[in-house]
Coordinates of C-alpha atoms in Angstrom, one line a residue:
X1 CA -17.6 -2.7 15.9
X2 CA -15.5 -1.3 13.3
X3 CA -15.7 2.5 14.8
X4 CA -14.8 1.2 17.9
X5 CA -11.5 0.0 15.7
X6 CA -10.8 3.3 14.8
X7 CA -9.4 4.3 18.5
X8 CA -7.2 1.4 18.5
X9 CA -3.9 3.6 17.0
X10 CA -1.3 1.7 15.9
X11 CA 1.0 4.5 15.1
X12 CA 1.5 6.3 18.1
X13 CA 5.3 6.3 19.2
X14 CA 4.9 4.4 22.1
X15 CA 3.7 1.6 20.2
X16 CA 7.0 0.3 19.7
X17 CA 8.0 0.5 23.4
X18 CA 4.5 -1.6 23.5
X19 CA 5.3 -4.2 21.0
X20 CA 9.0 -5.0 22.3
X21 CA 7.7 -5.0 25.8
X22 CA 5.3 -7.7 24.8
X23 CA 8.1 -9.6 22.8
X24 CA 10.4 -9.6 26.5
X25 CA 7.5 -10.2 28.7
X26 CA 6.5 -13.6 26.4
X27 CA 10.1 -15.0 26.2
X28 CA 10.6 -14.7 29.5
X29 CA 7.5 -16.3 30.6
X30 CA 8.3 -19.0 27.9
X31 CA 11.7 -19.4 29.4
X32 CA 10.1 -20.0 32.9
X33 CA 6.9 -21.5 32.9
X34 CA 6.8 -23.5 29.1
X35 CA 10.5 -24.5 29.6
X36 CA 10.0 -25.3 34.1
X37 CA 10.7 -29.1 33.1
X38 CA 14.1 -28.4 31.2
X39 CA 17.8 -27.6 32.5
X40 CA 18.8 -24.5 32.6
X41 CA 21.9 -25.9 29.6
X42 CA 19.0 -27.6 27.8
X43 CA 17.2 -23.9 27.9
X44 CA 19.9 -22.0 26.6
X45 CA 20.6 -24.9 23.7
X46 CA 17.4 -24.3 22.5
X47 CA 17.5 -20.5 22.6
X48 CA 20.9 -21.2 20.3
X49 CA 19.3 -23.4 18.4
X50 CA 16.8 -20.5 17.5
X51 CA 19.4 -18.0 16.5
X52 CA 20.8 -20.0 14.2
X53 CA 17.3 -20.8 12.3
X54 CA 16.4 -17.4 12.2
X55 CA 19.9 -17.3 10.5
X56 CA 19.1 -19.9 8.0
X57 CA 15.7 -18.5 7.3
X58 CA 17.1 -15.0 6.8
X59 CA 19.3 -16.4 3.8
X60 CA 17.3 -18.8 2.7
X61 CA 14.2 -16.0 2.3
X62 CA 16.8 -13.2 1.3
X63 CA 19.4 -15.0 -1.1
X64 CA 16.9 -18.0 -2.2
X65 CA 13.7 -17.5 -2.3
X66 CA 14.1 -13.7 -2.9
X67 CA 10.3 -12.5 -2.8
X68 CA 11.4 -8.5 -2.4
X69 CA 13.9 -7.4 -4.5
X70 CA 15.1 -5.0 -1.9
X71 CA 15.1 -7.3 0.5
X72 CA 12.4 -7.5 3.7
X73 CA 14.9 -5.2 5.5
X74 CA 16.7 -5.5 8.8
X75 CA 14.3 -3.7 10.7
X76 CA 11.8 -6.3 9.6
X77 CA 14.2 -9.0 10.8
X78 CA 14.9 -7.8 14.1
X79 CA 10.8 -7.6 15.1
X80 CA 10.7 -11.1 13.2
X81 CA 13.5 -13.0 15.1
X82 CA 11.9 -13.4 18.3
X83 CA 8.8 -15.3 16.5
X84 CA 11.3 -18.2 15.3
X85 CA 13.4 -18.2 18.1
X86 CA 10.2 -18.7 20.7
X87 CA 8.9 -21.2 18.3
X88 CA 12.1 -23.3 19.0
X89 CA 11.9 -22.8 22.4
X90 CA 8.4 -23.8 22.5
X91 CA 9.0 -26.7 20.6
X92 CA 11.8 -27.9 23.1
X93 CA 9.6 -27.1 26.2
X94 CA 6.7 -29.1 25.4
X95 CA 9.2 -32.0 24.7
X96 CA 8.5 -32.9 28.5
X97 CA 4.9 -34.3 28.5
X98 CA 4.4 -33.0 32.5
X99 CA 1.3 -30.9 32.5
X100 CA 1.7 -30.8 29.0
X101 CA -1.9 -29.4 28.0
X102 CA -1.6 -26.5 30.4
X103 CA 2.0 -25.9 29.1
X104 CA 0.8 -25.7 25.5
X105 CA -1.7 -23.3 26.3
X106 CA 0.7 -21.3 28.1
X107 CA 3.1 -21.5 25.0
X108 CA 0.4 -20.5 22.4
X109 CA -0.7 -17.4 24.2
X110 CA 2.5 -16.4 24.7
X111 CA 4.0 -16.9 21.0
X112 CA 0.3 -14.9 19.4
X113 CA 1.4 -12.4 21.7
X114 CA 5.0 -12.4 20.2
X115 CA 3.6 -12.5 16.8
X116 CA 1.7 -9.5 17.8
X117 CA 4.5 -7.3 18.9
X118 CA 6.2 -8.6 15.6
X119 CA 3.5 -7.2 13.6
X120 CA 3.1 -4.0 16.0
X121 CA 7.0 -2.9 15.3
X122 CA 7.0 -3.6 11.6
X123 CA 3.6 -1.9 10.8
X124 CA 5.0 0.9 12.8
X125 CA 8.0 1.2 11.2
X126 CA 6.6 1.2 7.2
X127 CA 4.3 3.6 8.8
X128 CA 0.9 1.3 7.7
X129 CA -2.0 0.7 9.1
X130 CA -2.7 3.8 11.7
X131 CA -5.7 1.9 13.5
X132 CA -7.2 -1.4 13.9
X133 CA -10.2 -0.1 11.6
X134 CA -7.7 -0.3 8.5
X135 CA -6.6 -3.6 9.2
X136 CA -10.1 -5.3 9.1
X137 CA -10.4 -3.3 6.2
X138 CA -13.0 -0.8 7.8
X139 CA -14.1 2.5 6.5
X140 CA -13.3 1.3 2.5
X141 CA -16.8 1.5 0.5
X142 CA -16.8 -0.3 -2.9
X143 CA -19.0 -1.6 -5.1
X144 CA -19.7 -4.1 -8.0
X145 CA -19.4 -4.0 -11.9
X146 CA -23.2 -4.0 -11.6
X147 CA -24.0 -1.9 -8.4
X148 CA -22.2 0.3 -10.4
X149 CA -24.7 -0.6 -13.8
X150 CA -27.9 -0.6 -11.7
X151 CA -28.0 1.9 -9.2
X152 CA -30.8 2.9 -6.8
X153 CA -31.8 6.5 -6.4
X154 CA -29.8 6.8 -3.5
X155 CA -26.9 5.7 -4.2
X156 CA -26.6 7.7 -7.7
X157 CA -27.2 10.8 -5.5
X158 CA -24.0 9.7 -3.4
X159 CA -22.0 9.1 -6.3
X160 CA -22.8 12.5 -8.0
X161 CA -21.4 14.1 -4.4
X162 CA -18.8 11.6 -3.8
X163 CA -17.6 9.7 -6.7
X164 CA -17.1 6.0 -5.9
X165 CA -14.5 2.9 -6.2
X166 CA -15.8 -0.2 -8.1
X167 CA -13.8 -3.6 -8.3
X168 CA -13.1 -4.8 -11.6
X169 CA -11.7 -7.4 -13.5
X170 CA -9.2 -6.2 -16.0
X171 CA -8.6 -9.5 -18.1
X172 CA -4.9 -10.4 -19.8
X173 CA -4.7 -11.4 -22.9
X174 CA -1.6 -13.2 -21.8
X175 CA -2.8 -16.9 -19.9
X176 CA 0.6 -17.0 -18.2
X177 CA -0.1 -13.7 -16.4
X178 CA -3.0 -13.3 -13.8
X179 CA -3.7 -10.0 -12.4
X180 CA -5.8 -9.4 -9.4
X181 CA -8.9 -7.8 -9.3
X182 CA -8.4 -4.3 -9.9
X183 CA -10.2 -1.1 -7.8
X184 CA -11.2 2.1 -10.6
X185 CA -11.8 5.5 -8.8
X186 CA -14.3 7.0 -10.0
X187 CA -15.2 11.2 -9.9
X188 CA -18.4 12.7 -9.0
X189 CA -18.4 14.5 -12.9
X190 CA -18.1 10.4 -14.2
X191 CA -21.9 10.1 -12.5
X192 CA -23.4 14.0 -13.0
X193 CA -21.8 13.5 -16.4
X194 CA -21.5 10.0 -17.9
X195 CA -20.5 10.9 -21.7
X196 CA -17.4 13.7 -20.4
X197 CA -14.4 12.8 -21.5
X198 CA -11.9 12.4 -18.6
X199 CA -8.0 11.5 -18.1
X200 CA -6.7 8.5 -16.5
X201 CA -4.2 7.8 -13.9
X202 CA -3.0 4.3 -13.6
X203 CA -1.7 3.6 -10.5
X204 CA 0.4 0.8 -9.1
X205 CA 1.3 -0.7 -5.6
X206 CA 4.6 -2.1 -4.7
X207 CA 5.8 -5.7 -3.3
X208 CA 4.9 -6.9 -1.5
X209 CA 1.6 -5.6 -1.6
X210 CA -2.1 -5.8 -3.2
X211 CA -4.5 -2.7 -5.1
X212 CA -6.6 -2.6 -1.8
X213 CA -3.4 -1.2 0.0
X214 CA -4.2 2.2 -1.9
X215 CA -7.5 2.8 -0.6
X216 CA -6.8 1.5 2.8
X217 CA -2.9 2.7 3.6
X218 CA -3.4 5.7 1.1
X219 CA -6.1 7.2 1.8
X220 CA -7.0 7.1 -2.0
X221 CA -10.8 7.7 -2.2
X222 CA -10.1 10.1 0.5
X223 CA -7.5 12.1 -1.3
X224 CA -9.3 11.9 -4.6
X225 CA -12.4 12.8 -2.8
X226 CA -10.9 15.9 -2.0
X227 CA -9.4 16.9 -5.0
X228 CA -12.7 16.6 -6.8
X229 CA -14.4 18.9 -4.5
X230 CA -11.5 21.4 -5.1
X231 CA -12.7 21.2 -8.9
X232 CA -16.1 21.2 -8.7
X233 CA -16.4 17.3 -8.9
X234 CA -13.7 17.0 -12.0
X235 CA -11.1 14.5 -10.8
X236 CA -9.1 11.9 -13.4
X237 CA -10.7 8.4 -13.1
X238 CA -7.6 6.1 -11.1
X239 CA -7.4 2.7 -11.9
X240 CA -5.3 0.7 -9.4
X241 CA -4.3 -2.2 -11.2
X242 CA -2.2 -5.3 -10.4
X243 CA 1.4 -5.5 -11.7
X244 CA 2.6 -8.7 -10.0
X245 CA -0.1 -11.5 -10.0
X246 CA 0.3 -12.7 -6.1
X247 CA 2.1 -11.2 -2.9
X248 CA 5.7 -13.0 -3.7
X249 CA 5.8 -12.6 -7.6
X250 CA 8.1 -10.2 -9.1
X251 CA 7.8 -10.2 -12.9
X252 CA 9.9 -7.2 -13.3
X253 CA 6.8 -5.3 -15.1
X254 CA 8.2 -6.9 -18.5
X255 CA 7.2 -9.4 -21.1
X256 CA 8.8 -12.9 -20.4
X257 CA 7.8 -16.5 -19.8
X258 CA 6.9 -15.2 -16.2
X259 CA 4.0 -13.5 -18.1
X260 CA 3.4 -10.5 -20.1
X261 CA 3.3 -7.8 -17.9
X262 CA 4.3 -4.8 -20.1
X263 CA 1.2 -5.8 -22.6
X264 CA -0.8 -6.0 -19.8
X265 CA 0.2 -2.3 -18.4
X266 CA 0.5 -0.8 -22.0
X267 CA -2.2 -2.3 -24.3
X268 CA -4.8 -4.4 -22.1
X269 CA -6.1 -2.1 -19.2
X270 CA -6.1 0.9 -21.4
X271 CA -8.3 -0.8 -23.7
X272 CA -9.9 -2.1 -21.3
X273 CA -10.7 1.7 -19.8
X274 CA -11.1 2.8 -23.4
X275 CA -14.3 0.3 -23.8
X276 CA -16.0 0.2 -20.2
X277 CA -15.5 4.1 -19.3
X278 CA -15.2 7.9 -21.7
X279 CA -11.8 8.3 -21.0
X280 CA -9.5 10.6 -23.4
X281 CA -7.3 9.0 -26.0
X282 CA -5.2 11.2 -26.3
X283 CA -1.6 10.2 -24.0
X284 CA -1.4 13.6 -23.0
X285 CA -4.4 12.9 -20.6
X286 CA -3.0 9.5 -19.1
X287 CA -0.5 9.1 -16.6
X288 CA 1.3 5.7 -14.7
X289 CA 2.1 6.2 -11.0
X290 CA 3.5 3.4 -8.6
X291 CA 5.5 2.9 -5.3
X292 CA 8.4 1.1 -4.7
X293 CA 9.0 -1.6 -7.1
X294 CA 5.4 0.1 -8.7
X295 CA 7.2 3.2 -9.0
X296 CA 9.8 1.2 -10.9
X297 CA 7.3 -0.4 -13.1
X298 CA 5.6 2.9 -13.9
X299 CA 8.8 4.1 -15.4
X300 CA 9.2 1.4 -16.9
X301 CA 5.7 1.7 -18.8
X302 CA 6.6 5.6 -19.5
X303 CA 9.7 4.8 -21.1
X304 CA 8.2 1.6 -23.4
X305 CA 5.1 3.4 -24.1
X306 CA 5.3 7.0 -24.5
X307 CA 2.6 6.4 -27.0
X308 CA -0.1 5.6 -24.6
X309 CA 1.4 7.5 -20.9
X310 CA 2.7 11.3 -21.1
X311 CA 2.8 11.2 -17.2
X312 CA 4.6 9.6 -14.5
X313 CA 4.8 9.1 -11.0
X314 CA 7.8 7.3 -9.7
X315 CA 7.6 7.3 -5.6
X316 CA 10.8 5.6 -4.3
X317 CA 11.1 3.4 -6.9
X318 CA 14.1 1.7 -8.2
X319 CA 16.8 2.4 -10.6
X320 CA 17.0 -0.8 -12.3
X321 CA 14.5 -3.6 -12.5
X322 CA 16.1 -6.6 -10.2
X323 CA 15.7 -9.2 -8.0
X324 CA 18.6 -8.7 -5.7
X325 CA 21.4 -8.5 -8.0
X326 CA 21.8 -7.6 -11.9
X327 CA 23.3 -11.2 -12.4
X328 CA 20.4 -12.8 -10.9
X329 CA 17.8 -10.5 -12.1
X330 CA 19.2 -11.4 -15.6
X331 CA 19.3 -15.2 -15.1
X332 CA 16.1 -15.6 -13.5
X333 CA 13.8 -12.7 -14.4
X334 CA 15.0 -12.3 -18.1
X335 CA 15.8 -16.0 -19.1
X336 CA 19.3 -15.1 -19.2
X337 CA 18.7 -12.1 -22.0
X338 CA 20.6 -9.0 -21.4
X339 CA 19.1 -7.7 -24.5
X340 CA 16.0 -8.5 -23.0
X341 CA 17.4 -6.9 -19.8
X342 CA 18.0 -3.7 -21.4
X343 CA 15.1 -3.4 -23.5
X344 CA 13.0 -3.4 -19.9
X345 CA 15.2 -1.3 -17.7
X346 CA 14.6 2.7 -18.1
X347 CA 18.1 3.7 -17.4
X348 CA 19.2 2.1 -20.3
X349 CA 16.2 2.6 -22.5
X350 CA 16.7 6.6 -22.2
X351 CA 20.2 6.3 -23.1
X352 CA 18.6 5.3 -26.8
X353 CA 15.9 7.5 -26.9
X354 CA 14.1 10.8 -26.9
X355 CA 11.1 11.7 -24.8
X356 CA 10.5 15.3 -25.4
X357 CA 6.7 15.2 -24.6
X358 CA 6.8 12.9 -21.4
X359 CA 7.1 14.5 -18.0
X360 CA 6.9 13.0 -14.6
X361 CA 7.9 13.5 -10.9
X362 CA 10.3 11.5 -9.4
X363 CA 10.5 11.4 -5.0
X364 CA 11.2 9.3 -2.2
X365 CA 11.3 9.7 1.7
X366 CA 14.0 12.2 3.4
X367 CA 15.2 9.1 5.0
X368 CA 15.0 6.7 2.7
X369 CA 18.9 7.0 1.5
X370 CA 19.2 3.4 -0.3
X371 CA 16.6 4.2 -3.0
X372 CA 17.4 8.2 -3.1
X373 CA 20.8 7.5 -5.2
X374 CA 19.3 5.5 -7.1
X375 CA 16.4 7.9 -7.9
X376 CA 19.2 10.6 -8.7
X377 CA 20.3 8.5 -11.4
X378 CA 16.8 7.7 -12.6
X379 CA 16.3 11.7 -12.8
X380 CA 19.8 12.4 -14.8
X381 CA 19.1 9.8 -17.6
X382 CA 15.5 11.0 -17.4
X383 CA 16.5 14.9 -17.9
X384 CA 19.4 13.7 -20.7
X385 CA 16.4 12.4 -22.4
X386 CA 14.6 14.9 -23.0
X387 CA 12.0 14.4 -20.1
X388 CA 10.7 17.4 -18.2
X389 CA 11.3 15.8 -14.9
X390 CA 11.9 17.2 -11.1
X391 CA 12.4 15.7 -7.9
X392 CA 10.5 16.1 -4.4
X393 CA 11.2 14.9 -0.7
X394 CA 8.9 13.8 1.9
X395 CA 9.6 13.7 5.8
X396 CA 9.8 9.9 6.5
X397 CA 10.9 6.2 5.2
X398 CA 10.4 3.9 2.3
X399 CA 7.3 4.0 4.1
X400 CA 3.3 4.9 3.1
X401 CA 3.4 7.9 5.0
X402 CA 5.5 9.3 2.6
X403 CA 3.8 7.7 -0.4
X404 CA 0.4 9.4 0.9
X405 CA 2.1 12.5 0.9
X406 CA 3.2 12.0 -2.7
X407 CA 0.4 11.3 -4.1
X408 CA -1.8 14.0 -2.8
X409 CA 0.8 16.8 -3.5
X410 CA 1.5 15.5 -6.8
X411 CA -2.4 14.9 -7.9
X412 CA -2.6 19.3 -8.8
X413 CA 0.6 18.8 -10.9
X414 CA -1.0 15.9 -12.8
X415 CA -4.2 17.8 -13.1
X416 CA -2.3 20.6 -14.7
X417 CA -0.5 18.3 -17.4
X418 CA -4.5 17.0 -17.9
X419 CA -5.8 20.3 -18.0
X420 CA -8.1 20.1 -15.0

């Protein structure tokens, strides 16, 4: 079944064309058979009556509840709108109890079918899941803390020609915090060679988002794959770990009553790595990546911890830790410290210190304009600091096409700062 997903492409550009054509064929159908008992006034009330909720939603989510700090985007609202405002109208059609079951069944189909062009347009337009394989989560082999410990012939075979992605559990030793279960990438030269010492690449999604995004939107074990057989099996090991705790938390990668984060990043999954796997300890030979809000976070680490990560990867990530607003981010994500603030925000940090022996690689999407200034900054304070830092561009969006890209162009410059 899941092959057969595989020719379901989700990313073609007519898909778009597809999903809105779905979105205009339901509404209409909603208008005329779910609504048949209703004036035409009582119709058009009701598609009002919509409008305005998705405008109440959109500032309640946005400027309330807040759970992206960039915002979900107005791309995301436009393919989103249509959902609330057919749920209204649905609501006011099946007011009228005449035929009422066959009505309902009517209105559900056509709202899933909503939904689905909802989800069609904004998958297309972060450039996600390119078939229906990914989103079922096909074609993504891992394996357990003790498949891993007690493997058949077979499979240790496989692993010495491929490498392989076990789940962990990386514990905190902080009880506010709780990260998700974490995904290590493994080399082939981990399992042909289990005492070689070998570098580390922590890497970070962004939010929303979960670890298991890496190996199914990019292409990680695919990529790393890749690069091992370029090496003769000698890859870094890549731990994607969890920086936020759930899908709508945003603890600003920091130490605060929200949890300790920064410990977690900095002390708790390197010693962690340090006890479970023969990884260098020397910082030279470990490296923090993320996207997004990750790619914020990994500066962040970089600039706290210089003492444990030499490397960076920041991929369109932000200038400044926030949650919408400096004011707010302050308030709510520092309790109300600025020193706190500063003390967590790498701008600031590299204005008070030297990083002579830390280099990294800072990019974002050729259209991605809101995050590129921002990114500029990043790279001035970054080279006043003493960093050795330079900047790269990638065709596309704040999207994981261009985070893909990233990655595997910038794996041979992180090998080089390894050694590999």
């Amino acid at each position: 079944m899941i092959s057969i997903l595989h020719y379901v492409p989700l990313l073609r550009v007519w898909i778009p064309f597809v999903a809105a054509a779905l979105i205009a064929a339901s509404l209409v159908w909603i208008w005329l058979k779910v609504m048949r008992p209703l004036s035409i006034k009582a119709r058009s009330m009701s598609v009002v009556v919509g409008i305005i909720l998705v405008v109440v939603v959109h500032q309640l989510v946005e400027h309330v509840w807040h759970p992206v700090a960039e915002g979900l985007g107005r791309v995301t609202w436009l393919w989103a709108s249509p959902a609330l405002v057919a749920a209204v109208m649905v609501f006011a059609g099946l007011t009228r109890r005449k035929q009422w079951l066959r009505r309902f069944c009517a209105a559900l189909c056509a709202w899933l079918l909503i939904a689905a062009g909802a989800a069609l347009g904004i998958n297309y337009h972060f450039e996600a899941y390119p078939t229906m394989a990914e989103v079922v989560g096909g074609g993504v082999r891992t394996i357990s803390w003790d498949e891993l410990k007690n493997p058949d012939e077979e499979a240790r075979s496989a692993r010495v020609a491929e490498g392989a992605v076990v789940r962990v559990d990386i514990p905190s030793s902080d009880s506010v915090f709780k990260p998700r279960q974490a995904l290590v990438y493994l080399p082939p030269s981990y399992f042909a060679d289990p005492q070689a010492t070998l570098p580390v690449i922590t890497l970070l999604t962004g939010q929303p988002g979960t670890p298991q995004d890496w190996l199914v939107l990019g292409k990680l074990p695919q990529t790393m794959e890749q690069f091992a057989a370029s090496r003769g099996g000698r890859a870094p090991i890549v731990a994607v770990v969890d920086a936020f705790g759930s899908q709508t938390a945003n603890p600003l990668c920091s130490d605060t009553s929200h949890g300790k984060v920064a410990s977690y990043l900095e002390v708790d999954v390197p010693k962690w790595l340090r006890e479970n796997f023969p990884v260098s300890t020397d910082a030279g030979q470990w490296a923090i990546a993320g996207l997004s809000s990750g790619g914020t976070c990994a500066l962040q680490v970089a600039t706290r911890a210089p003492q444990t990560y030499r490397s960076f990867l920041d991929m369109s990530g932000e200038a400044h830790p926030q949650l919408g607003n400096e004011e707010r981010t302050i308030s709510e994500g520092f309790d109300g410290s600025r020193e706190l603030y500063a003390a967590n925000d790498p701008v600031q940090v590299m204005k008070t210190r030297r990083y002579d022996a830390t280099a990294g690689i800072i990019s974002w999407g050729s259209d991605d304009t809101s995050f590129k200034e921002g990114l500029i900054e990043v790279d001035e304070a970054a080279k006043a600091s003493g960093m050795t830092v330079e900047t790269r561009s990638y065709p596309g969006g704040h999207s994981w096409k261009v985070w893909k890209a990233a990655f595997e162009d910038q794996l041979p410059w992180l090998a080089e700062r390894f050694g590999l």
